[in-house]
Coordinates of C-alpha atoms in Angstrom, one line a residue:
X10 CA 14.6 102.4 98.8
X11 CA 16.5 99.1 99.0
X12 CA 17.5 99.1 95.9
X13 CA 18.5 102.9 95.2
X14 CA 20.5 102.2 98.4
X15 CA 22.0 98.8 96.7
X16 CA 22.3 101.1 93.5
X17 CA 24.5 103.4 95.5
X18 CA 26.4 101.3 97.7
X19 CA 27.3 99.4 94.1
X20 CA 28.8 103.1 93.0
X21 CA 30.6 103.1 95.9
X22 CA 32.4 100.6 95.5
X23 CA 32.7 100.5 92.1
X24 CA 34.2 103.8 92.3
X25 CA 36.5 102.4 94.9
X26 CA 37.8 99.4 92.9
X27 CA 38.5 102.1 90.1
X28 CA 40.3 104.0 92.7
X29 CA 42.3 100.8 94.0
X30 CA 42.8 99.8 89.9
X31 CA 44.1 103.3 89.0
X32 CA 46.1 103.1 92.3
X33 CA 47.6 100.0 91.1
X34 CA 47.8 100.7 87.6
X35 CA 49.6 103.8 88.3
X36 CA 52.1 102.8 91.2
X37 CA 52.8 99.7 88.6
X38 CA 53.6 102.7 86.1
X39 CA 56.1 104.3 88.6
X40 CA 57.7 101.2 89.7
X41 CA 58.7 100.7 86.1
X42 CA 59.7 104.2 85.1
X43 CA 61.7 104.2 88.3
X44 CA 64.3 101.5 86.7
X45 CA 65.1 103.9 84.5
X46 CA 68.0 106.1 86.8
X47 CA 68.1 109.9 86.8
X48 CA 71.5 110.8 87.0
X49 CA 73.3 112.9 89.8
X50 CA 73.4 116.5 89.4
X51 CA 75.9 117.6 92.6
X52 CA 79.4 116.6 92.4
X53 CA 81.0 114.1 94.7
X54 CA 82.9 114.7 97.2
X55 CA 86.1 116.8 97.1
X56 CA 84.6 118.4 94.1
X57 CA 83.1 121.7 93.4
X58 CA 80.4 122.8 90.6
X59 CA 81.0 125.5 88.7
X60 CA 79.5 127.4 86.5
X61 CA 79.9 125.3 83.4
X62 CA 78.0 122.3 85.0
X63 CA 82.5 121.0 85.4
X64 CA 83.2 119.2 88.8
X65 CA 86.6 120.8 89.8
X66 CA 88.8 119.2 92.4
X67 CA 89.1 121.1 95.7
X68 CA 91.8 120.3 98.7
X69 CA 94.3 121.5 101.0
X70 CA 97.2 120.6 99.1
X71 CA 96.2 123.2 96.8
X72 CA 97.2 125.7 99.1
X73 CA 100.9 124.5 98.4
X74 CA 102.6 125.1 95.4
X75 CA 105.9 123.0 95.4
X76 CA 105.8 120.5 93.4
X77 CA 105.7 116.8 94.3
X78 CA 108.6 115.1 91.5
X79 CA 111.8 116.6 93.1
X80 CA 113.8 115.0 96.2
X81 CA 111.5 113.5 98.9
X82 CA 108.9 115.6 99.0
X83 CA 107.8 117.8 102.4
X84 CA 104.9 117.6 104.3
X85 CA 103.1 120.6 102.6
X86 CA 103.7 119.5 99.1
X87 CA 101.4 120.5 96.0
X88 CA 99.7 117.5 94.1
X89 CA 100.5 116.7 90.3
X90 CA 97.3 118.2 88.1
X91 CA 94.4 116.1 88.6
X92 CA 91.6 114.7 85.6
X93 CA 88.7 116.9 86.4
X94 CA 86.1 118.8 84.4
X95 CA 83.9 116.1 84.1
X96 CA 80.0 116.6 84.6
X97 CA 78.4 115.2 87.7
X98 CA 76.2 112.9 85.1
X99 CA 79.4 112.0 83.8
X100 CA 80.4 110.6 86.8
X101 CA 77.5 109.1 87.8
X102 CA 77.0 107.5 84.3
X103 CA 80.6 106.3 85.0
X104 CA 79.7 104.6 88.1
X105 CA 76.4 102.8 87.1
X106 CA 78.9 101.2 84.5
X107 CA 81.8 100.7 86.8
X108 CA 79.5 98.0 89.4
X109 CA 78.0 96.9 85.9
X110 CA 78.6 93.6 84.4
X111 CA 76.7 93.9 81.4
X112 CA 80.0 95.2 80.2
X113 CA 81.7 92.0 80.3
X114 CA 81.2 89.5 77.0
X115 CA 79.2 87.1 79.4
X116 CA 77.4 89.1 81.7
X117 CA 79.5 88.0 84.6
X118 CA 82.0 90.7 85.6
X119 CA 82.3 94.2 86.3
X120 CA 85.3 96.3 86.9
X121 CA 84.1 96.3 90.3
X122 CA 84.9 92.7 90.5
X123 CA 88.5 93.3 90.3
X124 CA 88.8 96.7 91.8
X125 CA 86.4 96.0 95.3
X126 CA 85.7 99.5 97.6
X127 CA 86.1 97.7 100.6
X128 CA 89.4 96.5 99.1
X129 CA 90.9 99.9 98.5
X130 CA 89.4 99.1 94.8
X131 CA 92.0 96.1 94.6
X132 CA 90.3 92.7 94.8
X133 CA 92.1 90.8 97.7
X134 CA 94.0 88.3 95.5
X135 CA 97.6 87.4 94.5
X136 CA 96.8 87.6 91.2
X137 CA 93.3 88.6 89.7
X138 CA 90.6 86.0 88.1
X139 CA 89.5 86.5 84.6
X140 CA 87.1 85.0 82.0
X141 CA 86.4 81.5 83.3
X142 CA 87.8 81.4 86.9
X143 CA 91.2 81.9 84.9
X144 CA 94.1 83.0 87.0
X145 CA 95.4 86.2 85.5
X146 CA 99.4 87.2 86.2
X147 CA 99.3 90.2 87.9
X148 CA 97.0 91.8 90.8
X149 CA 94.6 94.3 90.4
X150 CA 96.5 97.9 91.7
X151 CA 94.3 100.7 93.6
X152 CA 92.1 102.7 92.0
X153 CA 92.3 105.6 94.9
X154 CA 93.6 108.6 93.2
X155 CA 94.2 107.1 89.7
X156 CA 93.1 110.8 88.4
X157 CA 96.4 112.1 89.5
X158 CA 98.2 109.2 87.7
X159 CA 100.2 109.3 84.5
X160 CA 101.4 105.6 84.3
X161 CA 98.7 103.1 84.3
X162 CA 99.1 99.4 84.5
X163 CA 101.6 97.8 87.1
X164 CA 104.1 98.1 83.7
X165 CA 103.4 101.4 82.7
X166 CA 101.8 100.9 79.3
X167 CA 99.0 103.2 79.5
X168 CA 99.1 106.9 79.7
X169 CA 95.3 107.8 80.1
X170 CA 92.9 106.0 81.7
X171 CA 90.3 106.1 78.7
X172 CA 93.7 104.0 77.2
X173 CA 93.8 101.9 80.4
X174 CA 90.3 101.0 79.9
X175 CA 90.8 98.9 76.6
X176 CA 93.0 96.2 78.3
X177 CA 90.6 94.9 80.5
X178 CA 87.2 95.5 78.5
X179 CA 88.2 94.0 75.3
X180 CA 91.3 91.3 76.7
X181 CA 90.4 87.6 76.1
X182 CA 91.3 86.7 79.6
X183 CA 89.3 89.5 81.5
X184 CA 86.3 91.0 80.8
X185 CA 86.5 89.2 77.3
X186 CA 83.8 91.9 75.7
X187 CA 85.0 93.3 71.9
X188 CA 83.8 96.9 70.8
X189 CA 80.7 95.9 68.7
X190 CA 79.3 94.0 71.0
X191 CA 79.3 96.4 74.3
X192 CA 78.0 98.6 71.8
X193 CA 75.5 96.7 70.4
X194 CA 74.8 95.5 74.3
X195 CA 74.3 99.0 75.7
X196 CA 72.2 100.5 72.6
X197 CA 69.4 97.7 72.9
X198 CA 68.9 98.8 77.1
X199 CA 66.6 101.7 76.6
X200 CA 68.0 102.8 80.0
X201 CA 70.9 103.6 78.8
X202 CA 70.3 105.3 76.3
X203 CA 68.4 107.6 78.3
X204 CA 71.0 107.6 80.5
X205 CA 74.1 108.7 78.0
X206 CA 71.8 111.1 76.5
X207 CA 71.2 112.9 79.5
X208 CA 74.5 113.1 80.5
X209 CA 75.8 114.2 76.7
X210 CA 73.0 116.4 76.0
X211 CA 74.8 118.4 73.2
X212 CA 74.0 115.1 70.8
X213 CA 70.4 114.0 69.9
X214 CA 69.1 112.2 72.4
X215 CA 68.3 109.4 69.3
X216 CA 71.7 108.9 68.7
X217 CA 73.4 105.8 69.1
X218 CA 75.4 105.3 72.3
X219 CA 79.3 106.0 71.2
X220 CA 82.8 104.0 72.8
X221 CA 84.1 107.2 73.6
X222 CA 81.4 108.0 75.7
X223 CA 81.6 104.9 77.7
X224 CA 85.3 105.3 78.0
X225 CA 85.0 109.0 79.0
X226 CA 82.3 108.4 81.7
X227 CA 84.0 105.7 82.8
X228 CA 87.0 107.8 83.1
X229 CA 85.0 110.2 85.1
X230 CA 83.9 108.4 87.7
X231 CA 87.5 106.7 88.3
X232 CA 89.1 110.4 88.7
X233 CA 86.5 110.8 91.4
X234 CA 88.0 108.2 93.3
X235 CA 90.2 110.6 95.5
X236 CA 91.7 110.0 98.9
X237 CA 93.7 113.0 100.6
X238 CA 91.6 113.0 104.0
X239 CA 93.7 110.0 106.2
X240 CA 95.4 111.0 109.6
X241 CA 98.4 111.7 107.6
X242 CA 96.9 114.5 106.3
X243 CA 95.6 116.2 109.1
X244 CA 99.1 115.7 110.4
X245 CA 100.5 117.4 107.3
X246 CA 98.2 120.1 106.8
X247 CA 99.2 121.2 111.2
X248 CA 97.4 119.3 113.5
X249 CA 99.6 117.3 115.2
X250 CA 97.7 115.4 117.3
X251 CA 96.3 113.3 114.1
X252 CA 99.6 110.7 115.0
X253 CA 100.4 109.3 117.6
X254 CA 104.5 109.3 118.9
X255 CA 104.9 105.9 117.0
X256 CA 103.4 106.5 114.3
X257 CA 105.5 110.0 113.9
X258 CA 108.3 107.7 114.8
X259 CA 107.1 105.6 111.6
X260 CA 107.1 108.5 109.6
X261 CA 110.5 110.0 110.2
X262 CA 112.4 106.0 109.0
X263 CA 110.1 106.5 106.0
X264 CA 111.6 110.0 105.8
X265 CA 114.8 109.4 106.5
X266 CA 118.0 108.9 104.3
X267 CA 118.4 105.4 105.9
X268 CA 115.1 103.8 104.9
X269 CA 114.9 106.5 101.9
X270 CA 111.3 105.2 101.9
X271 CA 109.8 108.6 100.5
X272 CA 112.4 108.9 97.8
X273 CA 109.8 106.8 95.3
X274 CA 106.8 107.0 97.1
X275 CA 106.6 110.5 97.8
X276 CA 104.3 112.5 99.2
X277 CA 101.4 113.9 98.8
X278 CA 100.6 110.4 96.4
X279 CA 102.8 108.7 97.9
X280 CA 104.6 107.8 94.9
X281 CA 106.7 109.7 92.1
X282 CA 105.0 107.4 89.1
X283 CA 108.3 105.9 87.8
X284 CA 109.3 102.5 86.8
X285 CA 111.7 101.2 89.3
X286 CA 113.2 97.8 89.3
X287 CA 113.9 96.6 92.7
X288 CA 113.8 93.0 92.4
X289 CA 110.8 91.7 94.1
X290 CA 110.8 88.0 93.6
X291 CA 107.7 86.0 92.0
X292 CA 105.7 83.5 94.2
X293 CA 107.0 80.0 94.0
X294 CA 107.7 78.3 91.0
X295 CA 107.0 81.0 88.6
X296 CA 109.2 83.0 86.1
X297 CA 110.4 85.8 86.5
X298 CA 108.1 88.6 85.3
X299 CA 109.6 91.0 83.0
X300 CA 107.4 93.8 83.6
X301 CA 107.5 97.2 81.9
X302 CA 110.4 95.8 79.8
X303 CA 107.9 93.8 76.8
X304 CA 105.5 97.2 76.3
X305 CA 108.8 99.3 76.2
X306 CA 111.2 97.2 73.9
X307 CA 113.8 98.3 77.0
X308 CA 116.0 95.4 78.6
X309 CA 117.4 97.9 81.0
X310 CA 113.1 98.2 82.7
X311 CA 113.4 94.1 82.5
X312 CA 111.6 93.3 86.3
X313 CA 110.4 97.3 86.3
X314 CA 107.3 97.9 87.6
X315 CA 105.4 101.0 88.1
X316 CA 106.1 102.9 91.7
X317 CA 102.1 102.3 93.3
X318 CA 100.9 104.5 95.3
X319 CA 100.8 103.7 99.3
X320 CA 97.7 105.6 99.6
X321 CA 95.0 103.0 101.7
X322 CA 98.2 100.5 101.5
X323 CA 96.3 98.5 104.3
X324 CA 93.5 97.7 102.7
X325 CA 94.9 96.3 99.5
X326 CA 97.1 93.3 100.8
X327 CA 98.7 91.4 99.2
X328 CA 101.3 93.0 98.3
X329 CA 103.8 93.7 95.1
X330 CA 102.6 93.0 91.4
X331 CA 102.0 89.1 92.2
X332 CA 101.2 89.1 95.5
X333 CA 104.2 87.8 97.0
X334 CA 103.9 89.4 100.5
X335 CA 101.0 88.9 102.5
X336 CA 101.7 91.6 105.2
X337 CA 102.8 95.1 105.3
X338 CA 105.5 93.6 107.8
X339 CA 106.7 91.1 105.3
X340 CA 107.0 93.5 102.7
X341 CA 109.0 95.9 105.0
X342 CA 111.5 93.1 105.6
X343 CA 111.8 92.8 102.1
X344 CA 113.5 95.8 101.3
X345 CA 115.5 95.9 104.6
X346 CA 116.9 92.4 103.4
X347 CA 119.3 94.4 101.3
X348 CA 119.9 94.9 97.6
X349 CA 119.0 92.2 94.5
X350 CA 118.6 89.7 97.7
X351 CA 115.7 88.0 95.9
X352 CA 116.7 88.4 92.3
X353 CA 117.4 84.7 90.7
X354 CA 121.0 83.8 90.0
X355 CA 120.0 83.4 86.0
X356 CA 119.0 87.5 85.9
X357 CA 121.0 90.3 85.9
X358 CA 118.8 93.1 86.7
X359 CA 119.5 97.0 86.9
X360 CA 118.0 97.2 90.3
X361 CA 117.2 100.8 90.8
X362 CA 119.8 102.8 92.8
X363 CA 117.4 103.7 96.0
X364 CA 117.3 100.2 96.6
X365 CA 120.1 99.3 99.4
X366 CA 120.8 97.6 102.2
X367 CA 118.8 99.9 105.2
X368 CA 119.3 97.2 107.7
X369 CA 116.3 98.4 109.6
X370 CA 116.1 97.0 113.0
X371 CA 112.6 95.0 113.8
X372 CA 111.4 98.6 116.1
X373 CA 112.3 100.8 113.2
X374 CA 110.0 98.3 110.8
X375 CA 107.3 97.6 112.9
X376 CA 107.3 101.8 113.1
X377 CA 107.2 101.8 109.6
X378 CA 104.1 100.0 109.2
X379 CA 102.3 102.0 112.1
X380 CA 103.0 105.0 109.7
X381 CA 101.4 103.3 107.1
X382 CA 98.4 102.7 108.3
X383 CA 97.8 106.3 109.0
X384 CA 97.5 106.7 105.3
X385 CA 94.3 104.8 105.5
X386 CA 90.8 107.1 104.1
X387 CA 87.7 106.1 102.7
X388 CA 85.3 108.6 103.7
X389 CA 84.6 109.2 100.0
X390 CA 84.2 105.9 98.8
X391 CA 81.2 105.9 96.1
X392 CA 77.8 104.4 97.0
X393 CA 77.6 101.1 95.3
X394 CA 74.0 101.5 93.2
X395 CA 71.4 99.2 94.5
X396 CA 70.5 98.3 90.9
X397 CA 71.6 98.5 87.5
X398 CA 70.3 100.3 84.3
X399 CA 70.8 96.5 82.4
X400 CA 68.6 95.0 85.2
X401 CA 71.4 92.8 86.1
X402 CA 72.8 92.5 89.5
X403 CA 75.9 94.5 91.0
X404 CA 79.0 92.3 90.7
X405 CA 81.6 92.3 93.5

């Protein structure tokens, strides 16, 4: 008896340590097929699914059909046409890469390093850092609203952002990666190539990982990046009680003829995406910059930079395309300081014609930059993954 009772207290457990094995064995199993990410299906926010599995931009200002490019721009004013159509695995492939620095030659930087979401996607710095703690020339613009943009690069040089995406990814001084080698990087992480073959399903799912299918998911997840829901808006769209008397104050100088304020940065974007020289001067020491005129061949866009968009302007300090102003107060006062003020006697710029002498007094600027605070919105800022299809961690 004691030993049929042995016998089956032995199958007990040995049935339980099979249990607790196959337990193991199998939550082991799922641990490790967990790394490999299934991508999003919904859209993100201020998109809409439709039937052909697109994402389709959806807000107010499509209500309004005037467009935004002519005089300053009202408060119920249509938006230029925005890059949408994307899948919502396109954009969700585009943002695993985005926070990924397996796309940088080294491993060390992503092109969230230079374009942070608690930033406004701008890093925080002057001028950006590069490949080897290098100090680049320019800072790293916004990327709220890039969709809507047709000038890229604080010169202008780029017309898409699939184009846009080249300078950084494959420039010595940044990201420092070439094309073989991202592809070559991203084809040996069996990740993604699940990944890109679940979000391009019309290929093989064997097929080698292409560059326009980074750039184009990359693309995505950047046009995603939208912003239209700051107290401005409200404001704009009827209710009133969004501002408060200062900061509708602040609103009417950048309105006005006086501070002519909305004349390039007008509304909804909050710029018209021109090149404007207005003679911004370089931080200490340093040459001037000649901006948009090298990509263009065009001494008359010598000192031209592109118009940025104010859109979450108080997040992204500092300010200008070198970071010479380190407030929104300071960069007020520089265009109340009157025209070519700051231009070095050794240049002869075409400063651009909206660029006067305003003489705002300090109430009128300080009102200003109450106003522009009220363009301030983040409630759709992407969730930064918690890990990475290449195993490495996020770099911010």
């Amino acid at each position: 008896m004691k030993n049929k009772n042995t016998i089956i207290k032995s199958s007990v457990f040995g049935l339980l340590l099979c249990g607790l094995l196959m337990y193991f064995f199998i939550s082991n199993k799922s641990a490790n097929y967990s790394d490999i990410t299934i991508l999003n299906s919904n859209c993100p926010p201020g998109f809409m699914l439709n039937e052909n599995n697109e994402c389709v931009s959806k807000n107010f200002y499509q209500q309004y059909d005037s467009p935004n490019n002519k005089g300053v721009g009202g408060l119920q004013t249509g938006l230029p046409k925005v890059r949408d159509g994307f899948t919502p695995q396109e954009i969700d492939l585009g943002r695993y890469l985005f926070f990924d620095p397996v796309l940088s030659g080294d491993g060390t930087m992503s092109c969230a390093t230079c374009h942070v979401p608690d930033k406004g996607f701008s890093d925080g710095l002057a001028t950006s850092i590069g490949k080897n703690n290098k100090k680049l020339d320019r800072g790293a613009p916004t990327l709220w609203n890039v969709g809507y943009l047709n000038r890229l690069f604080w010169d202008g040089r780029a017309t898409s952002l699939e184009e846009q995406l080249e300078g950084p990814l494959f420039s010595e001084v940044e990201m420092a990666n070439t094309p073989e080698n991202l592809l070559s990087t991203l084809n040996n992480i069996d990740n993604y190539r699940q990944l890109f073959a679940e979000a391009y399903p019309e290929r093989g799912k064997k097929e080698a990982i292409k560059l326009n299918e980074v750039f184009t998911a990359l693309a995505a997840f950047q046009s995603s990046l939208v912003s239209l829901n700051s107290r401005y808006d409200r404001y704009a769209h009827g209710f009133h009680e969004a501002l408060n008397s200062k900061e509708i104050e602040g609103m009417n100088v950048f309105r006005s003829f006086v501070a002519r304020c909305a004349e390039c940065h007008t509304p909804p974007l909050f710029t018209n995406q021109q090149l404007a020289v207005i003679g911004t001067p370089e931080p200490d020491g340093l040459p001037l910059d000649p901006g948009a005129e090298i990509p263009f061949n065009d001494k008359t866009l010598r000192g031209a930079f592109k118009v940025p968009s104010l859109r979450n302007i108080e997040k992204t300090a500092p300010y200008m395309h070198s970071g010479k102003f380190a407030t929104l107060r300071e960069a007020v006062q520089f265009y109340t300081d009157g025209r070519g003020h700051a231009v070095p006697d050794n240049e002869n710029l075409i400063i651009h014609w909206h660029i006067w002498e305003p003489q705002l007094s300090d109430y009128e600027m300080d009102r200003l930059v109450d106003f522009l605070k009220t363009l301030t919105d983040e409630s759709f800022t992407p969730k930064i993954p918690e890990k990475l299809p290449s195993g490495l961690k996020v770099s911010i």
